[in-house]
Amino acid sequence: MCGIVGYIGSQNAVPILMEGLFRLEYRGYDSAGIAIISPAETRVFRRVGRVRELEASLPRRLTGKVGIGHTRWATHGPVTQANAHPQVSGDGRISVVHNGIIDNATELREGLQAKGETFGSETDTEVLAHLIARSAAPSLEDAVLDALAQIHGTYAIAIIDQRHPDRIVVARNGSPLIIGVGDREMFIASDLSALVRHTTSVVHLDDGELATVTATGFRTFSREEENTAKTPVSIDLDADDVDLAGHQHFMRKEILEQPASAERMLQGRLDERFGTARLDGLNLSPRDLRSFRRVKILGCGSAYYVGQIGAQLIEELARMPADAEPASEFRYRNPVIEPDTLYVAVSQSGETADTAFAVREVKRKGGQVVGLVNVVGSSIARECDGGIYLHAGPEIAVASTKALTHMAIGFAMLALVLGRVRDLSISDGQRIVAGLKALPGQIEQILADEPQIAEIAADLSAAESLFFIGRVRGFPVAREGAQKFKEVTYRHAEAYQASELKHGPLALIDKDLPTVAIVPDDELTDRNMGAIEQISARNGRVVLIANPGVPDCAADSRITVPKSARELDPILLVIPVQLMAYHAARTLGLDIDKPRNLAKSVTVE
Ligand code: F6R
């Protein structure tokens, strides 16, 4: 969703801001803009559409040493040039870029209009620009504080002022904002990927914090105007991580990265001798771990589906009741928070508003919550009491792949730790550790079958509608398969428990509705075979994704996935559905990395 960049220093800000905006494209947006203070005036350029269209519209000789930029995902007001950011005050002096939503914007706008202000856009952000410009405070910082005192809502904002061209003032409340520290130059971004070419030394603002950023440094302070002590941290990110590196699409690049990234995630975390995992970041002693009686997993979309894989792993290995729920539902239903439940928030971005809100709700009611998060220093990571970083590296494609695999591996390690402080025997623990160790090599084996998977996917891409079915361990995989397929191909794909087909959906089966059946080699294989026979008897086409021991049965084609420890099978079964969705979308010639209507990180409600 919306992205922010900013620059102040001795270089020309324009190409730096534009490069930042290109890097933020993956988040999803509908318009973009920049504001530059050139010596005599502030110049603002906005365009509906792609960043390259904005770039093409800029005057050739545009220069300035300070500026801000934005990619907008429309919330208040339709997608128009006037509603794109930066938004400016009536006198053109103040320019603001904003991620988030100002809840009381309408009321403030009416008040300002009554005082004679006129508005050029329908955005909530323009209200902020007017409020800052109208403040009688002597400094930009005080004017911003004045304005913030009047608004309710969430924001990450960056502000420049024609009268104070030596600074950018930034503030954060509920939406991420990062300051990048350079040598006599400073950067602002809502997302690390926009900074990574310039610096690896960053400061994460906290909620309720503001900063004055000049070419030579920064000062952070609270809404109460007290200085806050912030030391830059070094980020472990390479520019290559956020580049295509010769690939046509980030989605495929990220799928192919999985053997190496999974290896990295497991490194140093497995304890073969005692058949357990080392998860120091959880900040939970064996005694703490033992004290929990239930586990509740909260995430959204695909993270929720992996949460279902996680809940099964915990039930199987730790024999604790565990379930997953969409954080987007949990947060709205006044949940009962139990003191002996371990809450687990799972999120790639660490910025998903629904999941972040659910975490706060748990904490507000005294619950204990740990995170499985990919982005280091993200909001959810920082709000949780402890957690497991996924170390998947940056994920740029909107459709999540490698981060989900890492979540599943993270859950397996958490289940192992919870199991080993209960009744999971050392030998069973060692069996799971051996299974985890083998995963990177086995993922490699699955990826080697890409040409065959691509062929099957090309065939499936012609179907208007598909079923993905699975049973128990296979069902969350089927859900993720349907999710990935619809996200990138825009085909209708639906997941069903194989056991539920006969209770209704079987009526839809005919030669035009193919089924992808996820069948691990486990105690339920025969039952799954029965479902496949039923589909086949009704002329339904079946693509089988199965372990080697599973017979072909009536399937029309088959993708074979190496066998793992039975509890870990879902982690491997999910890999072919990622490749399948990718290649089906490729056959259809779609914008795979930026599917329509979707954003990488859903930071609004
Ligand atoms: C699917 C997808 C989404 C995310 C969901 C949660 O490919 O990317 O369903 O899984 O929006 O996002 P995070 O994990 O960032 O909280």
mmCIF file with all atom_site columns, C-alpha atoms and ligand atoms in Angstrom, residues 299-305 346-352 355 380 395 397-401 404 407 480 483-484 487 599-602, ligand 1:
data_model
loop_
_atom_site.group_PDB
_atom_site.id
_atom_site.type_symbol
_atom_site.label_atom_id
_atom_site.label_alt_id
_atom_site.label_comp_id
_atom_site.label_asym_id
_atom_site.label_entity_id
_atom_site.label_seq_id
_atom_site.pdbx_PDB_ins_code
_atom_site.Cartn_x
_atom_site.Cartn_y
_atom_site.Cartn_z
_atom_site.occupancy
_atom_site.B_iso_or_equiv
_atom_site.pdbx_formal_charge
_atom_site.auth_seq_id
_atom_site.auth_comp_id
_atom_site.auth_asym_id
_atom_site.auth_atom_id
_atom_site.pdbx_PDB_model_num
ATOM   1  C CA . GLY A 1 299 ? -2.731 -13.929 10.790 1.00 0.00 ? 299 GLY A CA 1
ATOM   2  C CA . CYS A 1 300 ? -4.416 -12.804 7.587  1.00 0.00 ? 300 CYS A CA 1
ATOM   3  C CA . GLY A 1 301 ? -4.785 -14.334 4.132  1.00 0.00 ? 301 GLY A CA 1
ATOM   4  C CA . SER A 1 302 ? -2.041 -16.790 3.329  1.00 0.00 ? 302 SER A CA 1
ATOM   5  C CA . ALA A 1 303 ? -0.424 -16.192 6.720  1.00 0.00 ? 303 ALA A CA 1
ATOM   6  C CA . TYR A 1 304 ? -3.666 -17.470 8.277  1.00 0.00 ? 304 TYR A CA 1
ATOM   7  C CA . TYR A 1 305 ? -3.585 -20.584 6.067  1.00 0.00 ? 305 TYR A CA 1
ATOM   8  C CA . VAL A 1 346 ? 2.143  -14.436 12.007 1.00 0.00 ? 346 VAL A CA 1
ATOM   9  C CA . SER A 1 347 ? 3.001  -11.888 9.337  1.00 0.00 ? 347 SER A CA 1
ATOM   10 C CA . GLN A 1 348 ? 5.511  -11.497 6.534  1.00 0.00 ? 348 GLN A CA 1
ATOM   11 C CA . SER A 1 349 ? 5.472  -7.706  6.485  1.00 0.00 ? 349 SER A CA 1
ATOM   12 C CA . GLY A 1 350 ? 4.913  -7.207  10.188 1.00 0.00 ? 350 GLY A CA 1
ATOM   13 C CA . GLU A 1 351 ? 2.725  -4.256  9.215  1.00 0.00 ? 351 GLU A CA 1
ATOM   14 C CA . THR A 1 352 ? -0.658 -5.823  8.419  1.00 0.00 ? 352 THR A CA 1
ATOM   15 C CA . THR A 1 355 ? -2.847 -8.492  12.663 1.00 0.00 ? 355 THR A CA 1
ATOM   16 C CA . ILE A 1 380 ? 4.275  -6.404  14.843 1.00 0.00 ? 380 ILE A CA 1
ATOM   17 C CA . GLU A 1 395 ? 9.786  -10.491 -0.499 1.00 0.00 ? 395 GLU A CA 1
ATOM   18 C CA . ALA A 1 397 ? 6.196  -10.065 -5.310 1.00 0.00 ? 397 ALA A CA 1
ATOM   19 C CA . VAL A 1 398 ? 2.757  -9.272  -3.928 1.00 0.00 ? 398 VAL A CA 1
ATOM   20 C CA . ALA A 1 399 ? 1.872  -12.959 -3.823 1.00 0.00 ? 399 ALA A CA 1
ATOM   21 C CA . SER A 1 400 ? 3.756  -14.380 -0.888 1.00 0.00 ? 400 SER A CA 1
ATOM   22 C CA . THR A 1 401 ? 5.754  -17.579 -1.400 1.00 0.00 ? 401 THR A CA 1
ATOM   23 C CA . LEU A 1 404 ? 5.013  -18.582 3.817  1.00 0.00 ? 404 LEU A CA 1
ATOM   24 C CA . MET A 1 407 ? 6.352  -19.393 8.453  1.00 0.00 ? 407 MET A CA 1
ATOM   25 C CA . GLU A 1 480 ? -3.106 -21.804 -0.022 1.00 0.00 ? 480 GLU A CA 1
ATOM   26 C CA . GLN A 1 483 ? -5.444 -18.508 -2.835 1.00 0.00 ? 483 GLN A CA 1
ATOM   27 C CA . LYS A 1 484 ? -2.217 -18.315 -4.835 1.00 0.00 ? 484 LYS A CA 1
ATOM   28 C CA . GLU A 1 487 ? -4.376 -14.007 -6.756 1.00 0.00 ? 487 GLU A CA 1
ATOM   29 C CA . ALA A 1 599 ? -1.120 -4.614  -2.189 1.00 0.00 ? 599 ALA A CA 1
ATOM   30 C CA . LYS A 1 600 ? 1.905  -6.233  -0.629 1.00 0.00 ? 600 LYS A CA 1
ATOM   31 C CA . SER A 1 601 ? 1.268  -5.004  2.827  1.00 0.00 ? 601 SER A CA 1
ATOM   32 C CA . VAL A 1 602 ? -2.252 -4.156  3.889  1.00 0.00 ? 602 VAL A CA 1
HETATM 33 C C1 . F6R B 2 .   ? -1.057 -13.895 -0.315 1.00 0.00 ? 1   F6R B C1 1
HETATM 34 C C2 . F6R B 2 .   ? -0.696 -12.767 0.461  1.00 0.00 ? 1   F6R B C2 1
HETATM 35 C C3 . F6R B 2 .   ? -1.635 -12.231 1.517  1.00 0.00 ? 1   F6R B C3 1
HETATM 36 C C4 . F6R B 2 .   ? -0.837 -12.049 2.804  1.00 0.00 ? 1   F6R B C4 1
HETATM 37 C C5 . F6R B 2 .   ? -1.686 -11.321 3.854  1.00 0.00 ? 1   F6R B C5 1
HETATM 38 C C6 . F6R B 2 .   ? -0.933 -11.139 5.149  1.00 0.00 ? 1   F6R B C6 1
HETATM 39 O O1 . F6R B 2 .   ? -0.123 -14.201 -1.277 1.00 0.00 ? 1   F6R B O1 1
HETATM 40 O O2 . F6R B 2 .   ? 0.362  -12.252 0.284  1.00 0.00 ? 1   F6R B O2 1
HETATM 41 O O3 . F6R B 2 .   ? -2.751 -13.044 1.721  1.00 0.00 ? 1   F6R B O3 1
HETATM 42 O O4 . F6R B 2 .   ? -0.433 -13.313 3.250  1.00 0.00 ? 1   F6R B O4 1
HETATM 43 O O5 . F6R B 2 .   ? -2.084 -10.066 3.379  1.00 0.00 ? 1   F6R B O5 1
HETATM 44 O O6 . F6R B 2 .   ? 0.232  -10.401 4.953  1.00 0.00 ? 1   F6R B O6 1
HETATM 45 P P1 . F6R B 2 .   ? 1.398  -10.403 6.019  1.00 0.00 ? 1   F6R B P1 1
HETATM 46 O O7 . F6R B 2 .   ? 1.964  -11.771 6.032  1.00 0.00 ? 1   F6R B O7 1
HETATM 47 O O8 . F6R B 2 .   ? 2.363  -9.361  5.550  1.00 0.00 ? 1   F6R B O8 1
HETATM 48 O O9 . F6R B 2 .   ? 0.755  -10.046 7.335  1.00 0.00 ? 1   F6R B O9 1
#
